[in-house]
């Protein structure tokens, strides 16, 4: 299993099934990425701490999916801009 975070998971209670990181945009000063993490008992504070440890900043959480049945994300106008 690939561990994206340096000491993740910190205990046996946290488990993620997969991580996807996509580079969305590069400009002179920043690189914007989209990170999707799938799993049970994810620790938001630990994830943010680890991203910050590597020099990143979390600007927003755009989606949270939970429940017995997960509804897939549909394309949004922002996704169309990524093609340009």
mmCIF file of C-alpha atoms in Angstrom:
data_model
loop_
_atom_site.group_PDB
_atom_site.id
_atom_site.type_symbol
_atom_site.label_atom_id
_atom_site.label_comp_id
_atom_site.label_asym_id
_atom_site.label_seq_id
_atom_site.Cartn_x
_atom_site.Cartn_y
_atom_site.Cartn_z
ATOM 1 C CA UNK A 1 0.000 0.000 0.000
ATOM 2 C CA UNK A 2 1.241 3.482 -0.869
ATOM 3 C CA UNK A 3 1.402 5.806 2.113
ATOM 4 C CA UNK A 4 1.112 9.357 0.838
ATOM 5 C CA UNK A 5 1.595 10.826 4.288
ATOM 6 C CA UNK A 6 4.833 10.439 6.198
ATOM 7 C CA UNK A 7 3.403 8.772 9.293
ATOM 8 C CA UNK A 8 -0.059 7.900 8.012
ATOM 9 C CA UNK A 9 -1.926 6.006 9.298
ATOM 10 C CA UNK A 10 -0.900 6.994 12.845
ATOM 11 C CA UNK A 11 -2.812 4.095 14.395
ATOM 12 C CA UNK A 12 -4.681 0.965 13.389
ATOM 13 C CA UNK A 13 -7.966 2.888 13.668
ATOM 14 C CA UNK A 14 -7.382 4.927 10.503
ATOM 15 C CA UNK A 15 -7.589 3.286 7.136
ATOM 16 C CA UNK A 16 -7.700 4.628 3.619
ATOM 17 C CA UNK A 17 -8.348 2.492 0.595
ATOM 18 C CA UNK A 18 -6.840 4.796 -1.998
ATOM 19 C CA UNK A 19 -5.444 8.209 -2.792
ATOM 20 C CA UNK A 20 -5.575 10.109 -6.078
ATOM 21 C CA UNK A 21 -3.571 13.306 -6.630
ATOM 22 C CA UNK A 22 -4.135 15.361 -9.777
ATOM 23 C CA UNK A 23 -2.213 18.473 -10.792
ATOM 24 C CA UNK A 24 -4.908 20.970 -11.791
ATOM 25 C CA UNK A 25 -3.037 24.208 -12.480
ATOM 26 C CA UNK A 26 0.454 25.711 -12.405
ATOM 27 C CA UNK A 27 1.187 29.415 -12.315
ATOM 28 C CA UNK A 28 4.251 31.482 -11.382
ATOM 29 C CA UNK A 29 3.898 31.018 -7.628
ATOM 30 C CA UNK A 30 1.645 28.028 -6.974
ATOM 31 C CA UNK A 31 0.744 24.546 -8.061
ATOM 32 C CA UNK A 32 -2.891 23.598 -7.473
ATOM 33 C CA UNK A 33 -3.664 19.955 -6.920
ATOM 34 C CA UNK A 34 -6.820 17.989 -6.247
ATOM 35 C CA UNK A 35 -6.484 15.190 -3.692
ATOM 36 C CA UNK A 36 -9.131 12.505 -3.353
ATOM 37 C CA UNK A 37 -8.848 10.162 -0.358
ATOM 38 C CA UNK A 38 -11.153 7.181 0.076
ATOM 39 C CA UNK A 39 -11.388 5.195 3.284
ATOM 40 C CA UNK A 40 -12.902 4.671 6.702
ATOM 41 C CA UNK A 41 -12.262 6.764 9.823
ATOM 42 C CA UNK A 42 -10.222 9.431 8.028
ATOM 43 C CA UNK A 43 -8.712 11.989 10.413
ATOM 44 C CA UNK A 44 -9.132 15.413 8.793
ATOM 45 C CA UNK A 45 -6.800 17.196 11.232
ATOM 46 C CA UNK A 46 -4.041 14.634 10.648
ATOM 47 C CA UNK A 47 -4.433 14.872 6.878
ATOM 48 C CA UNK A 48 -4.245 18.696 6.952
ATOM 49 C CA UNK A 49 -1.265 18.607 9.362
ATOM 50 C CA UNK A 50 0.611 16.294 7.025
ATOM 51 C CA UNK A 51 -0.158 18.369 3.930
ATOM 52 C CA UNK A 52 1.105 21.450 5.785
ATOM 53 C CA UNK A 53 4.210 19.538 6.915
ATOM 54 C CA UNK A 54 5.093 19.128 3.227
ATOM 55 C CA UNK A 55 4.559 22.848 2.521
ATOM 56 C CA UNK A 56 0.977 22.673 1.248
ATOM 57 C CA UNK A 57 -2.108 24.631 2.240
ATOM 58 C CA UNK A 58 -5.694 23.375 2.279
ATOM 59 C CA UNK A 59 -7.943 26.061 0.807
ATOM 60 C CA UNK A 60 -11.238 24.191 0.671
ATOM 61 C CA UNK A 61 -13.088 20.925 0.949
ATOM 62 C CA UNK A 62 -15.238 20.645 -2.148
ATOM 63 C CA UNK A 63 -16.978 17.344 -1.522
ATOM 64 C CA UNK A 64 -17.617 14.788 1.182
ATOM 65 C CA UNK A 65 -19.377 11.526 0.355
ATOM 66 C CA UNK A 66 -20.674 9.258 3.092
ATOM 67 C CA UNK A 67 -23.244 6.568 3.676
ATOM 68 C CA UNK A 68 -24.044 3.040 2.632
ATOM 69 C CA UNK A 69 -24.394 4.128 -0.984
ATOM 70 C CA UNK A 70 -21.882 6.599 -2.424
ATOM 71 C CA UNK A 71 -23.155 8.924 -5.128
ATOM 72 C CA UNK A 72 -20.533 9.558 -7.803
ATOM 73 C CA UNK A 73 -19.434 13.118 -8.552
ATOM 74 C CA UNK A 74 -20.766 14.601 -11.778
ATOM 75 C CA UNK A 75 -18.927 17.005 -14.060
ATOM 76 C CA UNK A 76 -19.086 20.674 -13.061
ATOM 77 C CA UNK A 77 -18.230 23.882 -14.940
ATOM 78 C CA UNK A 78 -14.873 23.944 -13.098
ATOM 79 C CA UNK A 79 -13.995 20.549 -14.591
ATOM 80 C CA UNK A 80 -14.499 21.994 -18.083
ATOM 81 C CA UNK A 81 -11.966 24.749 -17.329
ATOM 82 C CA UNK A 82 -9.311 22.145 -16.471
ATOM 83 C CA UNK A 83 -9.203 21.098 -20.125
ATOM 84 C CA UNK A 84 -7.834 24.496 -21.226
#
